[in-house]
mmCIF file of C-alpha atoms in Angstrom:
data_model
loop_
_atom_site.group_PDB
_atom_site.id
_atom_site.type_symbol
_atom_site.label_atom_id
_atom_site.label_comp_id
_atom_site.label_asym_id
_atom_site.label_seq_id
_atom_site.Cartn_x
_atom_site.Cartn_y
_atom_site.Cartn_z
ATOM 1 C CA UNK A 1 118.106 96.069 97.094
ATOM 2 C CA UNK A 2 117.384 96.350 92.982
ATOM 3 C CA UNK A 3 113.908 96.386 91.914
ATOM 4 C CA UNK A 4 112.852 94.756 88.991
ATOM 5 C CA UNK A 5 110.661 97.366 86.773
ATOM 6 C CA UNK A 6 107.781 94.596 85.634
ATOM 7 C CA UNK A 7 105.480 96.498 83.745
ATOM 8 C CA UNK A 8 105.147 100.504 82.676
ATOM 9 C CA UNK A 9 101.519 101.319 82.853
ATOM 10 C CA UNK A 10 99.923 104.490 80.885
ATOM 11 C CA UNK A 11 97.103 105.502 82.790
ATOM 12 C CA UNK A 12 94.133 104.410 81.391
ATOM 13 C CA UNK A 13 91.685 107.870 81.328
ATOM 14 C CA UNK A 14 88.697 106.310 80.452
ATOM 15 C CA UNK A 15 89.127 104.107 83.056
ATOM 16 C CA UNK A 16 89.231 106.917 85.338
ATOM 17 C CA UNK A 17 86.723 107.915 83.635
ATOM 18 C CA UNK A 18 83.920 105.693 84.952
ATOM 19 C CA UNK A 19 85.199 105.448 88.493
ATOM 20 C CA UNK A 20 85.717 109.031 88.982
ATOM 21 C CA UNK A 21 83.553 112.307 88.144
ATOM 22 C CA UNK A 22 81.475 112.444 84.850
ATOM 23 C CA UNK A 23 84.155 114.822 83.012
ATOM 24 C CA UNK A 24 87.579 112.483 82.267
ATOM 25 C CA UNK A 25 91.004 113.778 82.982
ATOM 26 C CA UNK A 26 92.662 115.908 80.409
ATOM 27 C CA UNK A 27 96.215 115.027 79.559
ATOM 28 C CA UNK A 28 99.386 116.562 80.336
ATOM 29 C CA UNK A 29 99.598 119.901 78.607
ATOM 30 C CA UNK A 30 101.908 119.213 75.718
ATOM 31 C CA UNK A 31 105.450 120.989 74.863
ATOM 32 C CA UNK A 32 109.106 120.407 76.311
ATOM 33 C CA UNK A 33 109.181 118.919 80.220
ATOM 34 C CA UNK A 34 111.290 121.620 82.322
ATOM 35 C CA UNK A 35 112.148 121.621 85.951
ATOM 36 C CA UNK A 36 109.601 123.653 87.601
ATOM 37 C CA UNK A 37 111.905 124.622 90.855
ATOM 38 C CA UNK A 38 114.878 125.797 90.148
ATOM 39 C CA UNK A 39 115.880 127.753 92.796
ATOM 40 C CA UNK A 40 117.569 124.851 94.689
ATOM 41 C CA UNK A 41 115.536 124.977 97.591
ATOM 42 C CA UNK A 42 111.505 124.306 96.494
ATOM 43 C CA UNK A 43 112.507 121.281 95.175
ATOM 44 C CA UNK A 44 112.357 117.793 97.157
ATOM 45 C CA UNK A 45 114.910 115.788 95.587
ATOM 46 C CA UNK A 46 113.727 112.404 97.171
ATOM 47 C CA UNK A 47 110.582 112.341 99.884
ATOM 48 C CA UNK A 48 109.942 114.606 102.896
ATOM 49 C CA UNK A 49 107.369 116.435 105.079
ATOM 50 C CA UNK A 50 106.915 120.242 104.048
ATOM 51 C CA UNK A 51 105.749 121.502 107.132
ATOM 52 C CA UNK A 52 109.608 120.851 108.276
ATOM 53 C CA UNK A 53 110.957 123.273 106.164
ATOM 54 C CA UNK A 54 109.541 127.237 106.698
ATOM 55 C CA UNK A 55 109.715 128.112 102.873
ATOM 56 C CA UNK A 56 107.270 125.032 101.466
ATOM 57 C CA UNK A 57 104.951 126.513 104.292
ATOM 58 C CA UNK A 58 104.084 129.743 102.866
ATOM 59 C CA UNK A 59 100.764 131.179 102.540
ATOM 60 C CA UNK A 60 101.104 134.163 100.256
ATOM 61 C CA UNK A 61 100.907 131.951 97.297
ATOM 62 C CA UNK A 62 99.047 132.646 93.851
ATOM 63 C CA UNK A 63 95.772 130.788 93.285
ATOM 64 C CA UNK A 64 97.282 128.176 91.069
ATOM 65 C CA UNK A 65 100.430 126.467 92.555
ATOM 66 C CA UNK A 66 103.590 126.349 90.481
ATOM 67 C CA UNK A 67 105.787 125.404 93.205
ATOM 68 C CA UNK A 68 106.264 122.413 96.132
ATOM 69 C CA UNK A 69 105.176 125.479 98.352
ATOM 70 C CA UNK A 70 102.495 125.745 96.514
ATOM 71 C CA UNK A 71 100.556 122.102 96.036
ATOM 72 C CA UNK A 72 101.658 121.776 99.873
ATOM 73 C CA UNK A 73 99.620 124.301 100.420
ATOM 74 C CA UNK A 74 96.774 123.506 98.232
ATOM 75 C CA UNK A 75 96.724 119.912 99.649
ATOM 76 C CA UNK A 76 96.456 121.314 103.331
ATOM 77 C CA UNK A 77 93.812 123.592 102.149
ATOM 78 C CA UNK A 78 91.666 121.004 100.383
ATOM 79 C CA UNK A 79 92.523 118.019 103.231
ATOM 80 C CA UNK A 80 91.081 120.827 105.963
ATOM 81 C CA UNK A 81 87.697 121.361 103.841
ATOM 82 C CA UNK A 82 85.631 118.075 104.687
ATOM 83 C CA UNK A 83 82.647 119.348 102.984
ATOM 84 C CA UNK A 84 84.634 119.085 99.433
ATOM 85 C CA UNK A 85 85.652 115.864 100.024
ATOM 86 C CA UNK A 86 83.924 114.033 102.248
ATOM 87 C CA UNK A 87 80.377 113.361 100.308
ATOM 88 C CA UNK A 88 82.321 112.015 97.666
ATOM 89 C CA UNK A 89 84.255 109.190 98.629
ATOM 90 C CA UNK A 90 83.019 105.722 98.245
ATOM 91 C CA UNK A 91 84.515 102.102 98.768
ATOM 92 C CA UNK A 92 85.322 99.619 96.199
ATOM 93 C CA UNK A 93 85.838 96.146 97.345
ATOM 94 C CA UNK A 94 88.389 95.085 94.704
ATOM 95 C CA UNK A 95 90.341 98.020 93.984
ATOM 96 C CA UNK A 96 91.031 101.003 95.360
ATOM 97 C CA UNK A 97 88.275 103.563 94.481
ATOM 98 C CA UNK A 98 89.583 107.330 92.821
ATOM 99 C CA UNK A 99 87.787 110.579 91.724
ATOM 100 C CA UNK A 100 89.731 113.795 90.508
ATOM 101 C CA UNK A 101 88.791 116.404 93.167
ATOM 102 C CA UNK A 102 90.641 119.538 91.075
ATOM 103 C CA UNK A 103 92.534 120.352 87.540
ATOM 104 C CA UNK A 104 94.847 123.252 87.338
ATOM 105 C CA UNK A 105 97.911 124.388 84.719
ATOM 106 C CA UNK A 106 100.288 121.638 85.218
ATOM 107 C CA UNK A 107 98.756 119.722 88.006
ATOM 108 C CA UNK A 108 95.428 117.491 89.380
ATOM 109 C CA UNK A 109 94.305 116.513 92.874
ATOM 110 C CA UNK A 110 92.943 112.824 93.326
ATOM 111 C CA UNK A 111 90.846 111.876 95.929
ATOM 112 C CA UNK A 112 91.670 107.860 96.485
ATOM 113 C CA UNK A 113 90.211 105.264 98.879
ATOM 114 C CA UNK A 114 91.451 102.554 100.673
ATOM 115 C CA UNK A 115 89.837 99.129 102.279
ATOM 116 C CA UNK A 116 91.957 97.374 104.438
ATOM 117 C CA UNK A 117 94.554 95.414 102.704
ATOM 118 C CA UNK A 118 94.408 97.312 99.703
ATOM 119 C CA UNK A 119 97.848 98.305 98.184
ATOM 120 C CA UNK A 120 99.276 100.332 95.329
ATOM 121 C CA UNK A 121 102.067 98.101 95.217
ATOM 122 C CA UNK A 122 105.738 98.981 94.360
ATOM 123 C CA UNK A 123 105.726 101.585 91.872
ATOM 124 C CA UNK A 124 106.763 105.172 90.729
ATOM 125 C CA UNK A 125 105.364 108.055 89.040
ATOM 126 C CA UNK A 126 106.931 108.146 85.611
ATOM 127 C CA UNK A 127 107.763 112.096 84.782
ATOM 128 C CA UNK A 128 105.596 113.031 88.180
ATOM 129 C CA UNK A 129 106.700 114.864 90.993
ATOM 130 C CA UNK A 130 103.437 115.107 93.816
ATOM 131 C CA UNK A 131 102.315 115.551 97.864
ATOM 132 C CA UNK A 132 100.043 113.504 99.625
ATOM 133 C CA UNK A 133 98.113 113.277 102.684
ATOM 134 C CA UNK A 134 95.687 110.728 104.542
ATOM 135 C CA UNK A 135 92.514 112.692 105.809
ATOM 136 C CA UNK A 136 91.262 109.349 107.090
ATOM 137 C CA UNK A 137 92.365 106.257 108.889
ATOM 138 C CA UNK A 138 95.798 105.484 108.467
ATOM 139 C CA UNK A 139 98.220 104.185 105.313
ATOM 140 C CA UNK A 140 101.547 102.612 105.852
ATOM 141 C CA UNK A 141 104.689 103.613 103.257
ATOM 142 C CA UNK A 142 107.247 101.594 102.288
ATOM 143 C CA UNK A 143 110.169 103.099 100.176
ATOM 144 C CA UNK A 144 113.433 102.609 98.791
ATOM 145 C CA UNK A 145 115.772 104.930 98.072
ATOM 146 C CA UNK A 146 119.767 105.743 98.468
ATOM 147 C CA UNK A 147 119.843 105.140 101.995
ATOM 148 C CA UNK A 148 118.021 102.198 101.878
ATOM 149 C CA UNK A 149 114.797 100.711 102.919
ATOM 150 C CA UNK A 150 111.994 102.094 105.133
ATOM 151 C CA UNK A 151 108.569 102.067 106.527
ATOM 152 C CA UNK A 152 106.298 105.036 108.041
ATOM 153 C CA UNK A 153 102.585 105.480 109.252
ATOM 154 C CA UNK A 154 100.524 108.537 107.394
ATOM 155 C CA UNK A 155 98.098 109.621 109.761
ATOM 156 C CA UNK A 156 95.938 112.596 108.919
ATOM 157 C CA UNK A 157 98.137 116.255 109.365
ATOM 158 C CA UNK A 158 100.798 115.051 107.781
ATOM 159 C CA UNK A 159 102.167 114.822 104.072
ATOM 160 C CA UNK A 160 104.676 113.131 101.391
ATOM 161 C CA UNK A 161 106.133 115.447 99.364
ATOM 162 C CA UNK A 162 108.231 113.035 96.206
ATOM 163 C CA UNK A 163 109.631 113.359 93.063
ATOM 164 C CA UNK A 164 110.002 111.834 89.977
ATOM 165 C CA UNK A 165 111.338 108.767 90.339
ATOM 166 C CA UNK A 166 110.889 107.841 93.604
ATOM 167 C CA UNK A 167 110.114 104.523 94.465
ATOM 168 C CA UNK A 168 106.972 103.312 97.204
ATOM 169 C CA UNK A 169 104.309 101.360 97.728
ATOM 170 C CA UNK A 170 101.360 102.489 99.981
ATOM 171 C CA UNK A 171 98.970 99.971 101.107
ATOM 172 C CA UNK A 172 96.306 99.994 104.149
ATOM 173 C CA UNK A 173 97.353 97.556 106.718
ATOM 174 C CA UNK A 174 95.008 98.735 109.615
ATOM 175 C CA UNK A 175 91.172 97.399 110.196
ATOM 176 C CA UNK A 176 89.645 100.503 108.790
ATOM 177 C CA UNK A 177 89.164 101.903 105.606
ATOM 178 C CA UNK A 178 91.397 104.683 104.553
ATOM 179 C CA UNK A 179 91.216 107.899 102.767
ATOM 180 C CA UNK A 180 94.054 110.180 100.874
ATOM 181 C CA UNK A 181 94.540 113.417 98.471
ATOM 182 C CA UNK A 182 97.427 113.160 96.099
ATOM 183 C CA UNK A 183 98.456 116.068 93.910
ATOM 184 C CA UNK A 184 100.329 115.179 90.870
ATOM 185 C CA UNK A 185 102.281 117.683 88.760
ATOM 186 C CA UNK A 186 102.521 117.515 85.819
ATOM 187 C CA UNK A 187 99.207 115.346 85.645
ATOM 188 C CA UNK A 188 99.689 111.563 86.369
ATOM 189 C CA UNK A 189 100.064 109.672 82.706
ATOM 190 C CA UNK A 190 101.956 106.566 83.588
ATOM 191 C CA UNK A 191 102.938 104.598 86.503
ATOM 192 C CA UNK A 192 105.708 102.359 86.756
ATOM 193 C CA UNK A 193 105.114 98.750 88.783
ATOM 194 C CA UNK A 194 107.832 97.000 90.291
ATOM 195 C CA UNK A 195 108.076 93.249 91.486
ATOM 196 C CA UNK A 196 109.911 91.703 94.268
ATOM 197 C CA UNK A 197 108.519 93.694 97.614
ATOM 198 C CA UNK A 198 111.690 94.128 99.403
ATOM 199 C CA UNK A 199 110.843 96.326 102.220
ATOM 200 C CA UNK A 200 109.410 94.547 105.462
ATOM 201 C CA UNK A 201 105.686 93.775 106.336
ATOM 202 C CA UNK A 202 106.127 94.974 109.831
ATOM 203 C CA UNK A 203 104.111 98.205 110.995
ATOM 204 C CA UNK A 204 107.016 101.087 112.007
ATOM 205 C CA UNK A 205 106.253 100.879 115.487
ATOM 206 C CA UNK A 206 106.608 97.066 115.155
ATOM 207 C CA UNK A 207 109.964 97.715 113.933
ATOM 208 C CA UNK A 208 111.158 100.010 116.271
ATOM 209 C CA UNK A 209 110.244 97.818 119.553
ATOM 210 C CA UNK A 210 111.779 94.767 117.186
ATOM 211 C CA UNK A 211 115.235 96.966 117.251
ATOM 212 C CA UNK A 212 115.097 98.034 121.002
ATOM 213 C CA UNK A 213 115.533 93.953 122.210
#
């Protein structure tokens, strides 16, 4: 189904600003965009799990990631220290709460928060390719893309890997709050919001019994 692109958003920094850290977000370095994987294989072209494919699981990586190896890695690494994380995340009762947990050359780490019920709603990433994972509670996906619609759970372990372009909405559909790390390279600037939810409400498991009968 064709999404209707109802607003482009530029990410507002100051914004971020106030619900974040004290220091703002620096912008995306400037100069031409290039492909940063271009060996054919680093590259996720729509939406996967790294840990399926050996070569984005490498560990003998430089400090600051410049591949999908790479910010795989780094999210694993920062997801498995609790002590970085955990004291900072806090709750907001109307929107979803966000503080930038790292900055590197081409990329930053967000650590978000979610309340049940609270959505991103359809959207994409502008020029942004990223990986995320849950570290607590449990977010549902929906997608679109070439083949079609779907719906997973993210449970903590696992991770999105996307690209530019691609097209979800995450939103917290369980009774307990929910917490995630994205990485976004280059750093996030704009977001894209779409209207007309197409993909089902049901929880994935729902789904699945719903197509056994």
């Amino acid at each position: 189904m064709r999404m209707i692109r109802i607003r482009k958003r530029n990410r507002d920094r100051n914004k971020l600003a106030h619900r974040g850290p004290a220091t703002a977000p620096t912008g995306t370095p400037a100069g031409p965009r290039t492909r940063q994987w271009a060996d054919g294989l680093s590259d996720v072209s729509i939406a996967g799990d790294p840990l399926a494919f050996p070569h984005l699981a490498r560990t003998d990586l430089p400090a600051h990631p410049t591949t999908v190896a790479g910010y795989a890695r780094l999210v694993r690494e920062i997801a498995a220290d609790r002590t970085r994380w955990e004291p900072l995340v806090r709750y907001d009762a109307l929107t979803r709460w966000y503080a930038r947990l790292e900055t590197g050359p081409g990329y930053e780490v967000w650590l978000l928060s979610w309340l049940p019920g609270q959505s991103s709603g359809f959207h994409d990433h502008g020029e942004s390719s990223g990986v995320m994972s849950v570290v607590k509670g449990e977010l549902i996906e929906r997608s679109l893309t070439h083949a079609g619609e779907g719906a997973r759970a993210l449970r903590p372990g696992g991770q999105r890997v996307f690209s530019s372009g691609y097209l979800h909405e995450v939103v917290n559909g369980a009774l307990e709050p929910a917490v995630s790390i994205h990485l976004y390279t280059p750093g996030l600037t704009e977001m894209n919001q779409y209207g007309a939810a197409a993909v089902p409400e049901q929880h994935p498991e729902q789904q699945a019994q719903a197509g056994s009968h």
